[in-house]
Tab-separated table of C-alpha atoms in Angstrom:
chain	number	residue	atom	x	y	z
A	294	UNK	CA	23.065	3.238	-3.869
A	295	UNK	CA	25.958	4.149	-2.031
A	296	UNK	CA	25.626	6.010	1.599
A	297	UNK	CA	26.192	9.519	0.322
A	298	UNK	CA	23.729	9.197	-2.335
A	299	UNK	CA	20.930	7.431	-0.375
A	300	UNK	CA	21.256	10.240	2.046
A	301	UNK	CA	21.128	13.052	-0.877
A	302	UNK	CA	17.970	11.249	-1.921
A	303	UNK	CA	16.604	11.513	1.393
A	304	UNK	CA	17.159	15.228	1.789
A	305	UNK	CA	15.960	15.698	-1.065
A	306	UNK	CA	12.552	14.769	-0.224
A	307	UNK	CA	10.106	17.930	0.083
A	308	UNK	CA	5.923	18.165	0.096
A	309	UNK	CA	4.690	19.190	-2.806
A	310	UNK	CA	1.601	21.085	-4.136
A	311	UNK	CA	-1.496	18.818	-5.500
A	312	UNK	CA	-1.235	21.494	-8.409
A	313	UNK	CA	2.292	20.847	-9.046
A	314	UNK	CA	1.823	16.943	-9.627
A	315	UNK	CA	3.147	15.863	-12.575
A	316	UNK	CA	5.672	18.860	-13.198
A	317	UNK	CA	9.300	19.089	-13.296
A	318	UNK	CA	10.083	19.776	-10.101
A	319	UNK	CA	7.500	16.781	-8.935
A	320	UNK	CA	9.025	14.662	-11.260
A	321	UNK	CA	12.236	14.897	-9.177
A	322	UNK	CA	10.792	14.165	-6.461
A	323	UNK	CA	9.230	11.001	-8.242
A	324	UNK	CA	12.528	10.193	-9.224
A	325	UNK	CA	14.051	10.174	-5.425
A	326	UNK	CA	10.790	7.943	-3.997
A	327	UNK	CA	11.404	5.498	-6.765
A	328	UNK	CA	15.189	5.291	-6.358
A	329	UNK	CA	14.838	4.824	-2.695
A	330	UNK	CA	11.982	2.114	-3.038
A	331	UNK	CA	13.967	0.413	-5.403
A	332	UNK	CA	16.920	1.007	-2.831
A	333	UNK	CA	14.900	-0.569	0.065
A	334	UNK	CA	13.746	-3.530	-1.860
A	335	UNK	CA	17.326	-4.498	-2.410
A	336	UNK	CA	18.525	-3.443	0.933
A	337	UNK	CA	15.701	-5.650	2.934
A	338	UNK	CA	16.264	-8.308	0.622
A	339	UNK	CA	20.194	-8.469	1.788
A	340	UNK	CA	19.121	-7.540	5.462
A	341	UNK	CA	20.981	-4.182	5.377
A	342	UNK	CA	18.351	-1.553	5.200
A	343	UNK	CA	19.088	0.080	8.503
A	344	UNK	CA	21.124	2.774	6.698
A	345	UNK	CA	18.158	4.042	5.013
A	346	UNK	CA	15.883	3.471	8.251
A	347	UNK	CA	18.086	5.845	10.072
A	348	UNK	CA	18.468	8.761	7.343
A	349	UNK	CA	14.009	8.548	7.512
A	350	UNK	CA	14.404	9.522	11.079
A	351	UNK	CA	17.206	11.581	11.199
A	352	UNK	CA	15.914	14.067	8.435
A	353	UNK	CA	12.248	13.408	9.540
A	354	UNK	CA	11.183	12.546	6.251
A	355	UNK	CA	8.346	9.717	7.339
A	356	UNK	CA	6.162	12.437	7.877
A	357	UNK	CA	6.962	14.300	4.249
A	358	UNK	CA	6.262	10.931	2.622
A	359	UNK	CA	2.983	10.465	4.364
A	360	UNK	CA	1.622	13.368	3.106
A	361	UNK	CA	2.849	13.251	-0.280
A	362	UNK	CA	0.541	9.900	-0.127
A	363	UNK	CA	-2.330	11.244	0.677
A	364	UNK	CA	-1.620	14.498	-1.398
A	365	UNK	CA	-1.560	11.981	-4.504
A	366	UNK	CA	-4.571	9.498	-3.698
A	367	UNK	CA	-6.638	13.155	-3.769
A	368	UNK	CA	-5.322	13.897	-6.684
A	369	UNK	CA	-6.761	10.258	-8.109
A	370	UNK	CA	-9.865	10.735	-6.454
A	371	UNK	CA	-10.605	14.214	-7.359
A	372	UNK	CA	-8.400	15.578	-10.709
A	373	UNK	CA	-7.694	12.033	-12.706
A	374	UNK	CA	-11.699	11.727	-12.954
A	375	UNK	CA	-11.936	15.497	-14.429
A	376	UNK	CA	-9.095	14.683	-17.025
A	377	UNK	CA	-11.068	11.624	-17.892
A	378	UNK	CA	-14.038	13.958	-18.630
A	379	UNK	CA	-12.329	16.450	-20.474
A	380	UNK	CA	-13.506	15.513	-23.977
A	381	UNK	CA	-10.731	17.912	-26.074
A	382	UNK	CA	-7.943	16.456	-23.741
A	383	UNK	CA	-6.154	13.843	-26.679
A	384	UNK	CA	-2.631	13.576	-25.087
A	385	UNK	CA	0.569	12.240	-27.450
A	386	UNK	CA	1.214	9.715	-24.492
A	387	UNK	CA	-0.517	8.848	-21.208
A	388	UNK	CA	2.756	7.619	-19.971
A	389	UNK	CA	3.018	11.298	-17.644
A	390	UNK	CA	-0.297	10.887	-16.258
A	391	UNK	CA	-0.013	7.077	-15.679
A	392	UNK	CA	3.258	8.083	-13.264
A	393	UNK	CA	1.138	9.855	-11.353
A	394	UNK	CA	-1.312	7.076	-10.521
A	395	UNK	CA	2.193	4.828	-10.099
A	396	UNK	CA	3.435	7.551	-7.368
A	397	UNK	CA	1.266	6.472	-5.043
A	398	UNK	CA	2.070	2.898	-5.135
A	399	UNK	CA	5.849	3.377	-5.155
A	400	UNK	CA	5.210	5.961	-1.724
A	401	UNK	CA	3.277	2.770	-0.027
A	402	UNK	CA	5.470	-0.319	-1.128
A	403	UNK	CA	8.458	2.057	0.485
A	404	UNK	CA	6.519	2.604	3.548
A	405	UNK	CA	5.866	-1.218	3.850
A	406	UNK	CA	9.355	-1.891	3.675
A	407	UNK	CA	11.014	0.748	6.225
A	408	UNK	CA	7.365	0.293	8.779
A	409	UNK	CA	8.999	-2.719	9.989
A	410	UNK	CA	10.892	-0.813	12.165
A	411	UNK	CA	9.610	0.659	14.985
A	412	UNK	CA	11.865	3.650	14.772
A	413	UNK	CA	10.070	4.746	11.569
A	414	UNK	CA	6.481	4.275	13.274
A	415	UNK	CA	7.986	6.449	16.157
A	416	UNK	CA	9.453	9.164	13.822
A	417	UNK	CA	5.542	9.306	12.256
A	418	UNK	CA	4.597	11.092	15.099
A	419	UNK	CA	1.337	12.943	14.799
A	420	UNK	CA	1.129	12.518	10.938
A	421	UNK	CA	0.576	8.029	11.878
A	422	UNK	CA	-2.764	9.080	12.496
A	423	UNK	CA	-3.339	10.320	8.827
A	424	UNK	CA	-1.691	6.998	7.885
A	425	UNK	CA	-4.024	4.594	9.640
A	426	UNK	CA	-7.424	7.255	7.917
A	427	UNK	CA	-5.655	5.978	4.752
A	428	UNK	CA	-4.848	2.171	5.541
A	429	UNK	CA	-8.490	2.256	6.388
A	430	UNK	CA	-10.071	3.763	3.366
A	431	UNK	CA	-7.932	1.419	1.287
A	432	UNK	CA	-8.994	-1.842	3.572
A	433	UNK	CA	-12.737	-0.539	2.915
A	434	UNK	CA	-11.802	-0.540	-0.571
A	435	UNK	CA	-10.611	-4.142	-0.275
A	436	UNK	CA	-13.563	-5.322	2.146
A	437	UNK	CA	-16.187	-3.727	-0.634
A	438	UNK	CA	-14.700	-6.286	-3.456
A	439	UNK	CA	-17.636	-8.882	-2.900
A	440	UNK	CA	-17.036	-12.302	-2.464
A	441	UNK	CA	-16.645	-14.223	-5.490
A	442	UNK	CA	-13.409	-11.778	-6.339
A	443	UNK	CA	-15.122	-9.272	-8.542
A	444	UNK	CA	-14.268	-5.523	-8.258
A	445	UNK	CA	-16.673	-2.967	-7.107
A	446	UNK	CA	-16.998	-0.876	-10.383
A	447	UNK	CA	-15.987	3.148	-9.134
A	448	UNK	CA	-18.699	5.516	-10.593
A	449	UNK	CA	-15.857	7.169	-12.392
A	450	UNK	CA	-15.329	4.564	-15.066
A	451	UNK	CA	-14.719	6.623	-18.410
A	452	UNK	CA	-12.611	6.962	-21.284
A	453	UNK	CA	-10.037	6.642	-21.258
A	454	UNK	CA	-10.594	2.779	-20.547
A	455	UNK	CA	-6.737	1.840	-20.956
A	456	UNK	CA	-5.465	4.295	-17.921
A	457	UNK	CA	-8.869	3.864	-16.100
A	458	UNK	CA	-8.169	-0.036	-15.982
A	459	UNK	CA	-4.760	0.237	-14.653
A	460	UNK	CA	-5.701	2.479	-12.429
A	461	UNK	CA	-8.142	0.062	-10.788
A	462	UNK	CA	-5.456	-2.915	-10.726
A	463	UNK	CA	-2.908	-0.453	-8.782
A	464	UNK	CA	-5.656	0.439	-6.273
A	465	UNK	CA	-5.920	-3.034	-5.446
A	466	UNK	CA	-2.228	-3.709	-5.469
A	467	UNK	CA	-1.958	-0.575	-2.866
A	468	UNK	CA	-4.877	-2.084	-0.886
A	469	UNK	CA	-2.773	-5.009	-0.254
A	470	UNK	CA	-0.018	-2.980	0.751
A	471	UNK	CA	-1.480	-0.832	2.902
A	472	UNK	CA	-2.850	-3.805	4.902
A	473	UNK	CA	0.952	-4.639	5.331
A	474	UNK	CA	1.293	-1.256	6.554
A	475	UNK	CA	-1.491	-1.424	9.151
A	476	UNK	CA	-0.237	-4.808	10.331
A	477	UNK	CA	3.482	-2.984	11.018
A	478	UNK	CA	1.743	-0.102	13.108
A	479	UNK	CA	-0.416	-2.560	15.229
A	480	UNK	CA	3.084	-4.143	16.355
A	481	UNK	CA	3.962	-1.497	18.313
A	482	UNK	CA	0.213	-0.473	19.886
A	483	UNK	CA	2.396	0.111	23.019
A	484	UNK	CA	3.911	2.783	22.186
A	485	UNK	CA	1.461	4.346	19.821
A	486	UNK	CA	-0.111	7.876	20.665
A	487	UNK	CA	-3.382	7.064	23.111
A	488	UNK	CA	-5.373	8.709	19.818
A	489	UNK	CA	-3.744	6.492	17.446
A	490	UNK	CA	-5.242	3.352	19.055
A	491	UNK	CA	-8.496	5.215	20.331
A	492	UNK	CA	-9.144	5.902	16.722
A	493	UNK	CA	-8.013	2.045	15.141
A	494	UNK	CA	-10.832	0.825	17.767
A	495	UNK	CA	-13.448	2.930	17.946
A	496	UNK	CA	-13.320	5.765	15.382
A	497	UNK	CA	-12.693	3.315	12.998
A	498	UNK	CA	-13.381	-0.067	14.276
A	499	UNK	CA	-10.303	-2.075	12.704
A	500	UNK	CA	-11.067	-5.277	14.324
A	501	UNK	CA	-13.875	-5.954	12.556
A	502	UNK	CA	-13.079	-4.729	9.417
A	503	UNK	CA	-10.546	-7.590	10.036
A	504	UNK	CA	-12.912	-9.825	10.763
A	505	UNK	CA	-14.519	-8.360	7.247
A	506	UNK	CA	-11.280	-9.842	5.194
A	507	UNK	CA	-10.798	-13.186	6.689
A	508	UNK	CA	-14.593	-14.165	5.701
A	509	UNK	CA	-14.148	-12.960	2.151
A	510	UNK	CA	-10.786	-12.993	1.592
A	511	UNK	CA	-10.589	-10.549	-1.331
A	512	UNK	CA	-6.962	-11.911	-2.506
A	513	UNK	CA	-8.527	-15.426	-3.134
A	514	UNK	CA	-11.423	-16.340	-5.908
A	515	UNK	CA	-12.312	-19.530	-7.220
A	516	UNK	CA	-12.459	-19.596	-11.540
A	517	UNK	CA	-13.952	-22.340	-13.855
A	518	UNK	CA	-13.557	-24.500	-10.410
A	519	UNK	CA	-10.022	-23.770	-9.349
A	520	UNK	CA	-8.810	-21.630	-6.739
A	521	UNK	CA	-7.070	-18.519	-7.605
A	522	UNK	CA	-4.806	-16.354	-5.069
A	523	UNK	CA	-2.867	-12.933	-5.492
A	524	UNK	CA	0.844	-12.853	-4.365
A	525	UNK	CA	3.872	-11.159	-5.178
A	526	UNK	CA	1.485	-9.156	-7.609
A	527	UNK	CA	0.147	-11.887	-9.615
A	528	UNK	CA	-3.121	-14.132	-9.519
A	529	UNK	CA	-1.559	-17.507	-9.841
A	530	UNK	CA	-3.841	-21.133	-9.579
A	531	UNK	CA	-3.709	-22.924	-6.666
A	532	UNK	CA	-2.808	-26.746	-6.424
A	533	UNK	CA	-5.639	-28.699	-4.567
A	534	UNK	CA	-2.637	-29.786	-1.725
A	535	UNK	CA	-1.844	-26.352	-1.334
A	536	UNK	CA	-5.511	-24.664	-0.635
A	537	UNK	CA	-5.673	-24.427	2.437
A	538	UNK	CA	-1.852	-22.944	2.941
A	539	UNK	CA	-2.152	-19.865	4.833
A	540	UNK	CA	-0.708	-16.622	2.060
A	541	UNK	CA	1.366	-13.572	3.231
A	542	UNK	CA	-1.936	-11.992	3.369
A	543	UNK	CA	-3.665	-13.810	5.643
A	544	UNK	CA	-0.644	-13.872	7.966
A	545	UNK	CA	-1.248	-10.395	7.800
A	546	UNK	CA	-4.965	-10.210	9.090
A	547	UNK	CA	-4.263	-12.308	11.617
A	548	UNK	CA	-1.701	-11.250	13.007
A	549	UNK	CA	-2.950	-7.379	13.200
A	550	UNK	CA	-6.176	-9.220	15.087
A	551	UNK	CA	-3.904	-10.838	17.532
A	552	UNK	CA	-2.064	-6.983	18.259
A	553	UNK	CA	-5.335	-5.368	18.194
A	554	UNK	CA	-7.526	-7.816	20.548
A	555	UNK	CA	-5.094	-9.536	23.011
A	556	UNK	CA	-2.923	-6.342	23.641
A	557	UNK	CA	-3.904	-5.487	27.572
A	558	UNK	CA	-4.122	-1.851	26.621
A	559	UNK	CA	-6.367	-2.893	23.772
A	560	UNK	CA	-8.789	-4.480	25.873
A	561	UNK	CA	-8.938	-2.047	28.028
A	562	UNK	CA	-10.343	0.463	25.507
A	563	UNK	CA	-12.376	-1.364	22.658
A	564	UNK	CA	-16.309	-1.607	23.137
A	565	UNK	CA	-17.185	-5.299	22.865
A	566	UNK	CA	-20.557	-4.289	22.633
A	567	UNK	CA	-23.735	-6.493	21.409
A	568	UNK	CA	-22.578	-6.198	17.611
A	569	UNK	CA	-18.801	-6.113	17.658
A	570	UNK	CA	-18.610	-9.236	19.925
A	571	UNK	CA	-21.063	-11.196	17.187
A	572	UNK	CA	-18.256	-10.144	14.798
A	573	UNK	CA	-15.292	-11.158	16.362
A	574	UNK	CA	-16.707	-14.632	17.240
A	575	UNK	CA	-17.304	-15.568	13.281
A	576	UNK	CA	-13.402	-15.973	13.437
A	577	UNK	CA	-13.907	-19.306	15.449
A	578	UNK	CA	-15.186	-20.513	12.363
A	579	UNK	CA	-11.541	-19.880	10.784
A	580	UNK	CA	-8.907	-21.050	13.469
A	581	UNK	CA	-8.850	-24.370	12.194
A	582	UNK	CA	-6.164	-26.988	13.419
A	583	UNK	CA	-4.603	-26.264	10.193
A	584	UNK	CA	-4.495	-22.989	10.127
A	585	UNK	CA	-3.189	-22.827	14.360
A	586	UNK	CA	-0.276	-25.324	12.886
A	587	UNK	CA	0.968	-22.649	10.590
A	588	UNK	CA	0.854	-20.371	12.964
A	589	UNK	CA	1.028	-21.132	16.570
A	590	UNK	CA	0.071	-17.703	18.412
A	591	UNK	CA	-3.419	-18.257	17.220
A	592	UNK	CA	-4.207	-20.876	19.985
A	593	UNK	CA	-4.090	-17.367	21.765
A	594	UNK	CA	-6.610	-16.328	19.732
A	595	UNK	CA	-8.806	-19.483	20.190
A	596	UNK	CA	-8.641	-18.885	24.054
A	597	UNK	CA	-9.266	-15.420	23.732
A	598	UNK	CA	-12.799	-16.159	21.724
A	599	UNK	CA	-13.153	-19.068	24.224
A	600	UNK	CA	-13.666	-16.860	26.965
A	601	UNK	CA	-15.319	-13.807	24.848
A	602	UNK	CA	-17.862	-16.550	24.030
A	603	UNK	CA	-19.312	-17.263	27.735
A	604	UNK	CA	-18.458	-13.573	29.744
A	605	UNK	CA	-19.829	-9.920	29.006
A	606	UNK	CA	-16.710	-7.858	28.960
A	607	UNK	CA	-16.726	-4.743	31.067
A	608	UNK	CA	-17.474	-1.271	29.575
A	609	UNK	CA	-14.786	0.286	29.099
A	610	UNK	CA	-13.985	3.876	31.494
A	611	UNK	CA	-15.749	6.825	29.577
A	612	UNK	CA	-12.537	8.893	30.517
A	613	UNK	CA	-12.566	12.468	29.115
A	614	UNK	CA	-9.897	12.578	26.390
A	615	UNK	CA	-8.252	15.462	24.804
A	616	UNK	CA	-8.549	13.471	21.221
A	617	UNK	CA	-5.909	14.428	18.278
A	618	UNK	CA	-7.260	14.482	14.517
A	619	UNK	CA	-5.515	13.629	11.358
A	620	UNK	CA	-5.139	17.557	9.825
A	621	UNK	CA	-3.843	16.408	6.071
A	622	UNK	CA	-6.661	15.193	4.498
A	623	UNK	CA	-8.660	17.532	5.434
A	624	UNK	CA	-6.035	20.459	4.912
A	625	UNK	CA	-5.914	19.553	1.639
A	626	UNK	CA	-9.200	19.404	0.866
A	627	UNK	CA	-9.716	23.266	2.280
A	628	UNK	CA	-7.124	24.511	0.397
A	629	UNK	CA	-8.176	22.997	-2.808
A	630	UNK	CA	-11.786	23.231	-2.373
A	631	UNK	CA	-13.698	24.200	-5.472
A	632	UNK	CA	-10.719	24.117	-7.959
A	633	UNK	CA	-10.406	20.859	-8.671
A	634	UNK	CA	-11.309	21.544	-12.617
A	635	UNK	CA	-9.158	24.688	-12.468
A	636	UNK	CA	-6.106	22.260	-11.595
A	637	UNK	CA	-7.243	19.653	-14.058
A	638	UNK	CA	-7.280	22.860	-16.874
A	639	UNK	CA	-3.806	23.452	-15.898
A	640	UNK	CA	-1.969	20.535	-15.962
A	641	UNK	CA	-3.756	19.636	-19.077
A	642	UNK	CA	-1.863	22.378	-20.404
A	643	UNK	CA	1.067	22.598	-18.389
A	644	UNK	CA	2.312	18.992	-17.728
A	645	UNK	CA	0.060	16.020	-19.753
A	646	UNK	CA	0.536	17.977	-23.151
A	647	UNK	CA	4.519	17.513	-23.546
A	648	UNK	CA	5.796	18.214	-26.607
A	649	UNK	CA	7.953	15.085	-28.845
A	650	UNK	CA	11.354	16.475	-27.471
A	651	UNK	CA	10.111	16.947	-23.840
A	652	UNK	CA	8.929	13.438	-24.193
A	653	UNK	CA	12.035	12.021	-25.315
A	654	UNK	CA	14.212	13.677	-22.768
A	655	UNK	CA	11.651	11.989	-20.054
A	656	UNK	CA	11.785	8.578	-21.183
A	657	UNK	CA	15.710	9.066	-21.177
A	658	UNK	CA	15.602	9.655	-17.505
A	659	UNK	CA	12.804	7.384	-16.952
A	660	UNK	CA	15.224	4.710	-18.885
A	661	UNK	CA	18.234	5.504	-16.084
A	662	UNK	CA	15.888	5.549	-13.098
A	663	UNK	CA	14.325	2.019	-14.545
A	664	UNK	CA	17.222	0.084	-15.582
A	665	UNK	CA	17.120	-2.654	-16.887
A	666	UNK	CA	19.874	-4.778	-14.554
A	667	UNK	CA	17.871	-3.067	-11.791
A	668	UNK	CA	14.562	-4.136	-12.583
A	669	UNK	CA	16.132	-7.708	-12.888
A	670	UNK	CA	17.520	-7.801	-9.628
A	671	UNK	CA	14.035	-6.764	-8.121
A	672	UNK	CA	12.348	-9.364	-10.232
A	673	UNK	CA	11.233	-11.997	-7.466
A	674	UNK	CA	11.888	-14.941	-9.716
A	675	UNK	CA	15.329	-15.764	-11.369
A	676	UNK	CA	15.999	-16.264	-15.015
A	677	UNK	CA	15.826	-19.604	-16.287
A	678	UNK	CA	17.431	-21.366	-19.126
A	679	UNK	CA	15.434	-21.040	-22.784
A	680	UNK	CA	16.879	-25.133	-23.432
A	681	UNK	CA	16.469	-26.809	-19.909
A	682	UNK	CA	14.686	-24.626	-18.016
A	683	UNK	CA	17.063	-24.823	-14.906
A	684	UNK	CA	18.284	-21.454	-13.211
A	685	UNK	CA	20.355	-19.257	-15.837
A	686	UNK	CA	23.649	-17.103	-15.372
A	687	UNK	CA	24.511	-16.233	-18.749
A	688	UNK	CA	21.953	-13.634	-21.164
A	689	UNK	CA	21.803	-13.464	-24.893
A	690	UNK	CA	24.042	-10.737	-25.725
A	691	UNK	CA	22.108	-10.544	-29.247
A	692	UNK	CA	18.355	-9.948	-27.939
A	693	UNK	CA	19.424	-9.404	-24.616
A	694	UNK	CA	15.841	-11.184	-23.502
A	695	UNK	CA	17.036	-14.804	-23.631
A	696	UNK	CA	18.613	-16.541	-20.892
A	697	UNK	CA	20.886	-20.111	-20.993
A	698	UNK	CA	22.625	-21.603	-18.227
A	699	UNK	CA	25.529	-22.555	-20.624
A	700	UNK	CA	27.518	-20.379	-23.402
């Protein structure tokens, strides 16, 4: 994107109504998250996303994209179930309703990319607390997959199947990414809101939902005896010299721990009580000389659990705090309360019922936003040669799928 239209896109971001989702004028919006994900993507890849880190905070738009988020894993949790139900809804194409569901994963995968910055965390202001309510739900999500990798089957699960199963796969894709998230806000706990880190170690008690994931380790399962782990959005076997390589993933756990626990100001206000002490010293189990080689700051860690191990930490000061509260969730919820099947009713009829011609004029603008040159440049693997199967410049210009490293 060039600078003028990366800003337009930016500006162009608005909230939207739950009841709107899926309409034209959400469909825009759609349109501007997924060009400016796409846009990131790129950008980080080549190191030059600042541009787009400075038009977030300059047109405050962190906070717009937080709550269209949260706006849209409501509508999955409480409308997408009621369409499922609705046993007269027969749509021509589930295509509109599976963008939707998509939304919310394109909204997250952005925020992972721009979070990095601490700018962007800043420019969150009050709305980073209704971020880390989500980035928990979605790690309790993750920490409820039991241990030998099999999904915790929602109540939900009815026809129809198809959009039900992909729905499931994105919610642990967004899981994932959300954990990514977390990990980004826990870098700057020093100059996080006093509520923000009151309620990531006590309301909510990150640390040892931490502890949680590194002793199941939901990205990881073992299959007719080989080991099986999830990255860059694919389960892919494990060779046996390669098991105990430490993933993105777990980088990410640990390295969250390590801001929440060692942080002075951390310290200071988490309760190692009876329990949450018993927690945190299962991770001796895990910093294994292997795993400290990979990466260094956990000898931190092991000194830190060294000394947890033999001394009862001091309570901390029961000072009386004027405490913030996420508002969107719940502000949602109010102002929705009791129509969810009303909504359902009316998309049904306004929005998942398109006619053949309003069909074909959105997969032409799904076709421009989803190009196919684009989609290859955010592939994370490079084309390789149909003959030798070396790295490939040249495409078919027949089937246009084929790739050869020679004419």
């Amino acid at each position: 994107l060039l600078p003028a239209e990366a800003e337009a896109l930016v500006r162009a971001l608005q909230g939207t109504e739950l009841r709107d989702a899926g309409g034209q004028g959400w469909l825009r919006q759609h349109d501007c998250v997924e060009k400016l994900n796409m846009h990131a993507i790129l950008s980080a890849s080549a190191g030059q996303e600042q541009l787009l880190t400075e038009l977030l905070v300059t047109y405050a738009k962190v906070p717009v994209l937080i709550g269209e988020l949260i706006s849209v894993e409501i509508w999955k949790h409480k409308i997408f179930p009621v369409l499922c139900r609705l046993e007269d809804f027969k749509p021509r194409s589930t295509f509109p309703i599976y963008v939707v569901l998509h939304h919310e994963a394109s909204i997250i995968n952005l925020l992972e990319t721009v979070f990095f910055y601490k700018e962007i965390c800043e420019s969150a202001e009050d709305s980073i607390l209704d971020l880390i309510d989500y980035c928990h739900r979605k790690l309790t999500l993750l920490a409820g997959r039991s241990a030998n990798g099999q999904t915790v089957t929602p109540a939900v699960l009815v026809p129809p199947q198809e959009l039900q199963k992909q729905a499931e796969t994105m919610e642990f894709e967004i899981s994932l990414k959300a954990l990514s998230v977390l990990r980004f806000i826990t870098d700057q706990v020093e100059s996080l809101p006093l509520s923000a880190l009151t309620r990531m170690l006590n309301t909510h008690n990150l640390p040892c939902l931490l502890v949680e994931l590194v002793e199941h380790c939901p990205w990881s399962c073992r299959e007719a005896g080989k080991l099986k782990k999830f990255e860059n959005g694919v389960w892919h076997v494990v060779p046996p010299e390669d098991e105990v390589k430490m993933t993105k993933l777990d980088g990410q756990v640990w390295l969250a721990l390590l801001n929440l626990l060692l942080s002075p100001e951390c310290q200071r206000k988490y309760h190692f009580d009876g329990f949450n002490k018993s927690q945190l010293l299962k991770l001796r189990a895990f910093l294994t000389d292997v795993l400290v080689d990979q990466l260094p700051n956990l000898v931190e860690m092991q000194r830190f659990l060294s000394h947890l191990a033999v001394t009862e930490p001091a309570s901390p000061k029961k000072d009386l705090v004027l405490e913030q509260v996420p508002v969107i969730w719940d502000h949602i919820l109010k102002k929705n309360a009791g129509k969810w099947e009303a909504i359902a009713k009316h998309q049904v009829k306004r929005v998942f019922s398109p006619t053949e011609e309003e069909l074909k004029l959105q997969a032409c603008r799904w076709a421009q936003t989803y190009s196919l040159d684009m989609m290859e440049a955010l592939a994370p693997d490079k084309p390789r040669c149909r003959v030798c199967g070396v790295e490939a410049a040249k495409r078919c210009s027949r089937c246009r799928n084929e790739w050869y490293c020679t004419r």
